[in-house]
Coordinates of C-alpha atoms and ligand atoms in Angstrom, one line a residue:
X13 CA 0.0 0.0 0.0
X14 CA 2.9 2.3 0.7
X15 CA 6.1 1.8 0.3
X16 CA 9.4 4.3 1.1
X17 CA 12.8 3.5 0.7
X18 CA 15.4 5.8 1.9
X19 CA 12.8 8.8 2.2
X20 CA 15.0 12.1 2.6
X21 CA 13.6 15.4 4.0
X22 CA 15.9 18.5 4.6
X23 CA 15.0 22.0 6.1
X24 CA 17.1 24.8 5.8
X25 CA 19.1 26.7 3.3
X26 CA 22.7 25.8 2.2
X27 CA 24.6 27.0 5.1
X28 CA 22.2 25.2 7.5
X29 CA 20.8 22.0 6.3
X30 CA 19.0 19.8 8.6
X31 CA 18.0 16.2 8.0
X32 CA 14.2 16.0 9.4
X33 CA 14.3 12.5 7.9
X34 CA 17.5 10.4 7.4
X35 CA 17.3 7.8 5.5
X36 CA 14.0 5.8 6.2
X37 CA 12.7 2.8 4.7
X38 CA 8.8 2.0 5.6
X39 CA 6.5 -0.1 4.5
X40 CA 2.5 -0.4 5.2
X41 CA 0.5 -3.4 3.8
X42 CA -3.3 -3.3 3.5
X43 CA -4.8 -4.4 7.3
X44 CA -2.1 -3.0 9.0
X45 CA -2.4 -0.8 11.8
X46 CA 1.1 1.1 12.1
X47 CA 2.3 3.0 15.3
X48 CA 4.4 5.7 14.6
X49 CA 6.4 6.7 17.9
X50 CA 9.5 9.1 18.8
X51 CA 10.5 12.4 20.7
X52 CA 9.0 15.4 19.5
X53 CA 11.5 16.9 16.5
X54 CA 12.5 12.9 15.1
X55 CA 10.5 13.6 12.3
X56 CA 7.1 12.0 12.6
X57 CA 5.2 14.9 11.1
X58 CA 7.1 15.1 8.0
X59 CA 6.8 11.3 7.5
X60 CA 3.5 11.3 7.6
X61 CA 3.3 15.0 5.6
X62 CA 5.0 12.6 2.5
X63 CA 3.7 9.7 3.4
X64 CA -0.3 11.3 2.4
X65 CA 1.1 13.1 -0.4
X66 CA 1.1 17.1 1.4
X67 CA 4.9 17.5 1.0
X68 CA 6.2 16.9 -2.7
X69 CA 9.6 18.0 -1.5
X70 CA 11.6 15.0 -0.3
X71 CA 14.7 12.9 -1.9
X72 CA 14.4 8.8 -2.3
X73 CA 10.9 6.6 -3.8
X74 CA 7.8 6.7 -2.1
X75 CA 5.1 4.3 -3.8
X76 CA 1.4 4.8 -2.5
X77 CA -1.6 2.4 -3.9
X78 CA 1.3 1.2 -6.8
X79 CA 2.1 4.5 -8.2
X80 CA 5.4 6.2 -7.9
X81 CA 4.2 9.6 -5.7
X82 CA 6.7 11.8 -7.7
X83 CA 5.4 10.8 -11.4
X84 CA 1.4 11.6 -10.3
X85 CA 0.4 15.3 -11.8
X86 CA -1.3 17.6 -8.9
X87 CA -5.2 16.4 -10.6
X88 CA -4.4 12.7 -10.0
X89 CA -2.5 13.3 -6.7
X90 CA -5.4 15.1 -5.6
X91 CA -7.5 12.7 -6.6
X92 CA -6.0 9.6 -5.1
X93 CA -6.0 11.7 -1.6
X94 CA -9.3 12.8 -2.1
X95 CA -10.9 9.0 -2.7
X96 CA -8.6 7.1 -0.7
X97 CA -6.9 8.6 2.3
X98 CA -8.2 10.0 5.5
X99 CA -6.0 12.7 7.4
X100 CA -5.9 13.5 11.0
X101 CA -3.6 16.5 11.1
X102 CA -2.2 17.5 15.1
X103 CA -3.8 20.7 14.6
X104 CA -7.1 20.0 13.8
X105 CA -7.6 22.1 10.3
X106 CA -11.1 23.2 10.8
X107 CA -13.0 25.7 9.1
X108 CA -14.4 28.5 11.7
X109 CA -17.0 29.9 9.5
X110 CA -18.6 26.6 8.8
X111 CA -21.0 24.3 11.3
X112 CA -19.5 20.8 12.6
X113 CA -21.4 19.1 9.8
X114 CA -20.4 20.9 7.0
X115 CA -16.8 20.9 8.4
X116 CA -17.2 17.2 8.2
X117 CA -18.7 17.2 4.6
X118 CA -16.5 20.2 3.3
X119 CA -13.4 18.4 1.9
X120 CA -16.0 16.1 -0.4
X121 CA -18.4 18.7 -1.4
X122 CA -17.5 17.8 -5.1
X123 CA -17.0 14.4 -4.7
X124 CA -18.1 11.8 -7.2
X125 CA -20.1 8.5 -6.4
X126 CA -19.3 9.1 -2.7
X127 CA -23.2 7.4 -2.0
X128 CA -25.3 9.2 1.2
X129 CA -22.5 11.3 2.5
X130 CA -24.7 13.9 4.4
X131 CA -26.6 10.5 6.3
X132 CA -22.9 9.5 7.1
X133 CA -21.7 12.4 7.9
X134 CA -24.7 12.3 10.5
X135 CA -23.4 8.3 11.3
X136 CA -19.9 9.1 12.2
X137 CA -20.4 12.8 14.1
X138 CA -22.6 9.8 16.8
X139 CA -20.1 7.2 16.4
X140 CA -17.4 10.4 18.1
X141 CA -20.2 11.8 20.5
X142 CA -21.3 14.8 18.8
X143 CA -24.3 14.5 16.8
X144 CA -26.0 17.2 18.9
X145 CA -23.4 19.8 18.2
X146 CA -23.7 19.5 14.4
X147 CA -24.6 22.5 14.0
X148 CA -22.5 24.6 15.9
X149 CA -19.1 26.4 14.9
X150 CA -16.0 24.5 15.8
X151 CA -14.9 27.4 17.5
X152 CA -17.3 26.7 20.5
X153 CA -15.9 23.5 20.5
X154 CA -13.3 22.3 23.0
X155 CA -9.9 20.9 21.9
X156 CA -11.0 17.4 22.0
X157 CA -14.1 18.0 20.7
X158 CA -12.9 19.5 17.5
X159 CA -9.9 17.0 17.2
X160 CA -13.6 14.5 17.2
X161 CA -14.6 16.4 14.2
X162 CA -11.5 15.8 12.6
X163 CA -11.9 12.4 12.8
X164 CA -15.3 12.4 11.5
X165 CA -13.8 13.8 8.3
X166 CA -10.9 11.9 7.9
X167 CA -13.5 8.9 7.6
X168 CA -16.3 10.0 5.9
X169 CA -15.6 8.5 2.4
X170 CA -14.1 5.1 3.8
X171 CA -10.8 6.0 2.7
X172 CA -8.4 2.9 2.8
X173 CA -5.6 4.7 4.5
X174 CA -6.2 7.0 7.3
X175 CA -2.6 8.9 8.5
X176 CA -3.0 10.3 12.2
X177 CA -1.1 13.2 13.9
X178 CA -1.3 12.4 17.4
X179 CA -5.4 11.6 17.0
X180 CA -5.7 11.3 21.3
X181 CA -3.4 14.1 21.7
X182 CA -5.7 16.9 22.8
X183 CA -8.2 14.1 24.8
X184 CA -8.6 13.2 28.3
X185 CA -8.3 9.7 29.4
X186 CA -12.2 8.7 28.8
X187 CA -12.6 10.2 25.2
X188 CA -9.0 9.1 24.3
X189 CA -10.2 5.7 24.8
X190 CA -13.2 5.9 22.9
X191 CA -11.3 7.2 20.4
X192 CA -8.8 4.6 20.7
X193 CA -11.9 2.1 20.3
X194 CA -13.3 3.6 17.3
X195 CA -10.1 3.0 15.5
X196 CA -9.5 -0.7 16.3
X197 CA -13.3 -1.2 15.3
X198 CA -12.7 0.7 12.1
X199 CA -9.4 -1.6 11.6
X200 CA -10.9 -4.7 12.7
X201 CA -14.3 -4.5 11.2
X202 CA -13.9 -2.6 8.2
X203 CA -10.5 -3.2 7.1
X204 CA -8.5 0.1 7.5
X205 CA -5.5 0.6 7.5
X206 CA -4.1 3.3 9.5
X207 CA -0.6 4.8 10.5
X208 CA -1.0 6.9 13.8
X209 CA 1.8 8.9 15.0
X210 CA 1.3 9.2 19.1
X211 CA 3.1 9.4 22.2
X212 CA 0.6 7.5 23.9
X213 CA 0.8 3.8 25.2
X214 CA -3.0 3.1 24.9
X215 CA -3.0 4.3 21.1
X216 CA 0.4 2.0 20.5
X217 CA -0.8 -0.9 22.4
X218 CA -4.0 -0.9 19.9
X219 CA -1.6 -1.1 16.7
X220 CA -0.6 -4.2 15.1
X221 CA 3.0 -3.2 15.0
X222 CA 5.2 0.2 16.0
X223 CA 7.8 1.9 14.5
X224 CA 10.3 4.3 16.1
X225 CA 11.9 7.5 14.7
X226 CA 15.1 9.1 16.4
X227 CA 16.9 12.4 14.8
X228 CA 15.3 11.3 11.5
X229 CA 16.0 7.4 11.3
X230 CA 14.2 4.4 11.9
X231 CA 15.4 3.4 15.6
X232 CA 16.4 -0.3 15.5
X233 CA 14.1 -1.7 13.1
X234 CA 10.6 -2.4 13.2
X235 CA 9.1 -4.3 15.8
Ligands
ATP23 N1 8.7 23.9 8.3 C1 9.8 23.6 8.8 N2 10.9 24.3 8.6 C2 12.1 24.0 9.1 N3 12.3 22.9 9.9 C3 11.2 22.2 10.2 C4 9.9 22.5 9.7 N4 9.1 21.5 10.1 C5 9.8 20.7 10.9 N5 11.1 21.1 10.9 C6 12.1 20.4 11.7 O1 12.1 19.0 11.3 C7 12.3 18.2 12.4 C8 11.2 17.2 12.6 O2 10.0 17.9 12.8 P1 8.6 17.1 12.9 O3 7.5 18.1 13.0 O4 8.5 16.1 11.9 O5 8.8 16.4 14.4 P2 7.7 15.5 15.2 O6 8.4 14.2 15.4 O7 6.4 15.5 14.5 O8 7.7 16.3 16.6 P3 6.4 16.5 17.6 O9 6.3 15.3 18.4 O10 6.9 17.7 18.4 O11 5.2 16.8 16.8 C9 12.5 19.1 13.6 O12 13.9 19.3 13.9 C10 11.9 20.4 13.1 O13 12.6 21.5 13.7
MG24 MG1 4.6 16.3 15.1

């Protein structure tokens, strides 16, 4: 389903280069459910930032769904994100103007053959606990609640892949475990395949596997 071989990412200019990622080689196959741990600054973020297709700007191969990332114009690219992967960014990416539901329908207003989305829309905003706030703006939301949204979003048209910036990050215990719930449901029931970057053991103990990231590298293998 994805699969990166010596991914490269530097930031800086030519007097200060720095290596956000180093060299990494990782792999996701369809069912897996792919822990993505490490300090803060080893590079998580940016993996998953190529890894969906945000950031273009990277040095070694990166294959996603069989196609070479780098040889997909911006319409098919777009495309491919659009239909088949969810994201769950750390900050949560909302719109402030718009209500919780249309937030949640917004990124597939002009989607094609996407079926009832409004009805799931409706489906997924009760799965994470806030069908009664639908309409109201984000902004009277509370962090949790809004990364909830988020979710909502990422799912709505049963993307195949769903890549997760610290998803439980912003919840307390109770929601993070519902949260943490929902996603082995969605992995063990309907078949999705997600890579979650967290710092928490709840989250990782869900996954079916765990990779580590230090200064930019995979730290000793997968597990
Ligand atoms: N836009 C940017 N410009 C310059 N350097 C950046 C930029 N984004 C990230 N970096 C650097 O790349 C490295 C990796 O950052 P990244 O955001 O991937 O870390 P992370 O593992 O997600 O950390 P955290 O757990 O704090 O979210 C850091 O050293 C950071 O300073
Ligand atoms: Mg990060």
């Amino acid at each position: 389903m994805i699969r990166a071989t010596g991914l490269r990412k530097l930031y800086g200019d030519a007097r200060a280069r720095r290596a956000a990622l180093d060299g990494v080689d990782f792999s996701v196959e369809p069912g897996d459910f792919v822990a993505v741990l490490g300090p803060s600054g080893s590079g998580k973020s940016t993996l998953l930032a190529i890894l969906g297709g945000l950031d273009r700007d990277y040095e070694g191969r990166l294959e996603i769904f069989g196609s070479e990332l780098r040889g997909l114009g911006d319409a098919a690219l777009a495309r491919l994100r659009g239909a088949r992967i969810g994201f769950i960014f750390q900050a949560f990416h909302l719109l402030s103007h718009l209500s919780v539901i249309d937030n949640v329908l917004a990124p597939s207003l002009f989607a094609e053959g996407a079926g009832d989305l409004r009805l799931r829309a409706l489906a997924l905003l009760d799965r994470v606990g806030l069908v009664d706030r639908r309409d109201d703006p984000p902004t009277e939301l509370s962090g949790g609640q809004r990364q909830r949204v988020s979710i909502a979003r990422a799912l709505l048209r049963k993307p195949d892949l769903v890549l997760c910036d610290e998803p439980t990050g912003n919840l307390d215990a109770e929601t993070g475990e519902r949260i943490v719930d929902l996603f082995r449901e969605l992995h063990v029931e309907e078949k999705l395949t997600l890579v979650a970057v967290t710092h928490e053991e709840r989250l990782a103990r869900a996954a079916t596997r765990t990779v580590r990231l230090r200064a930019g590298k995979i730290d000793g293998g997968e597990a």
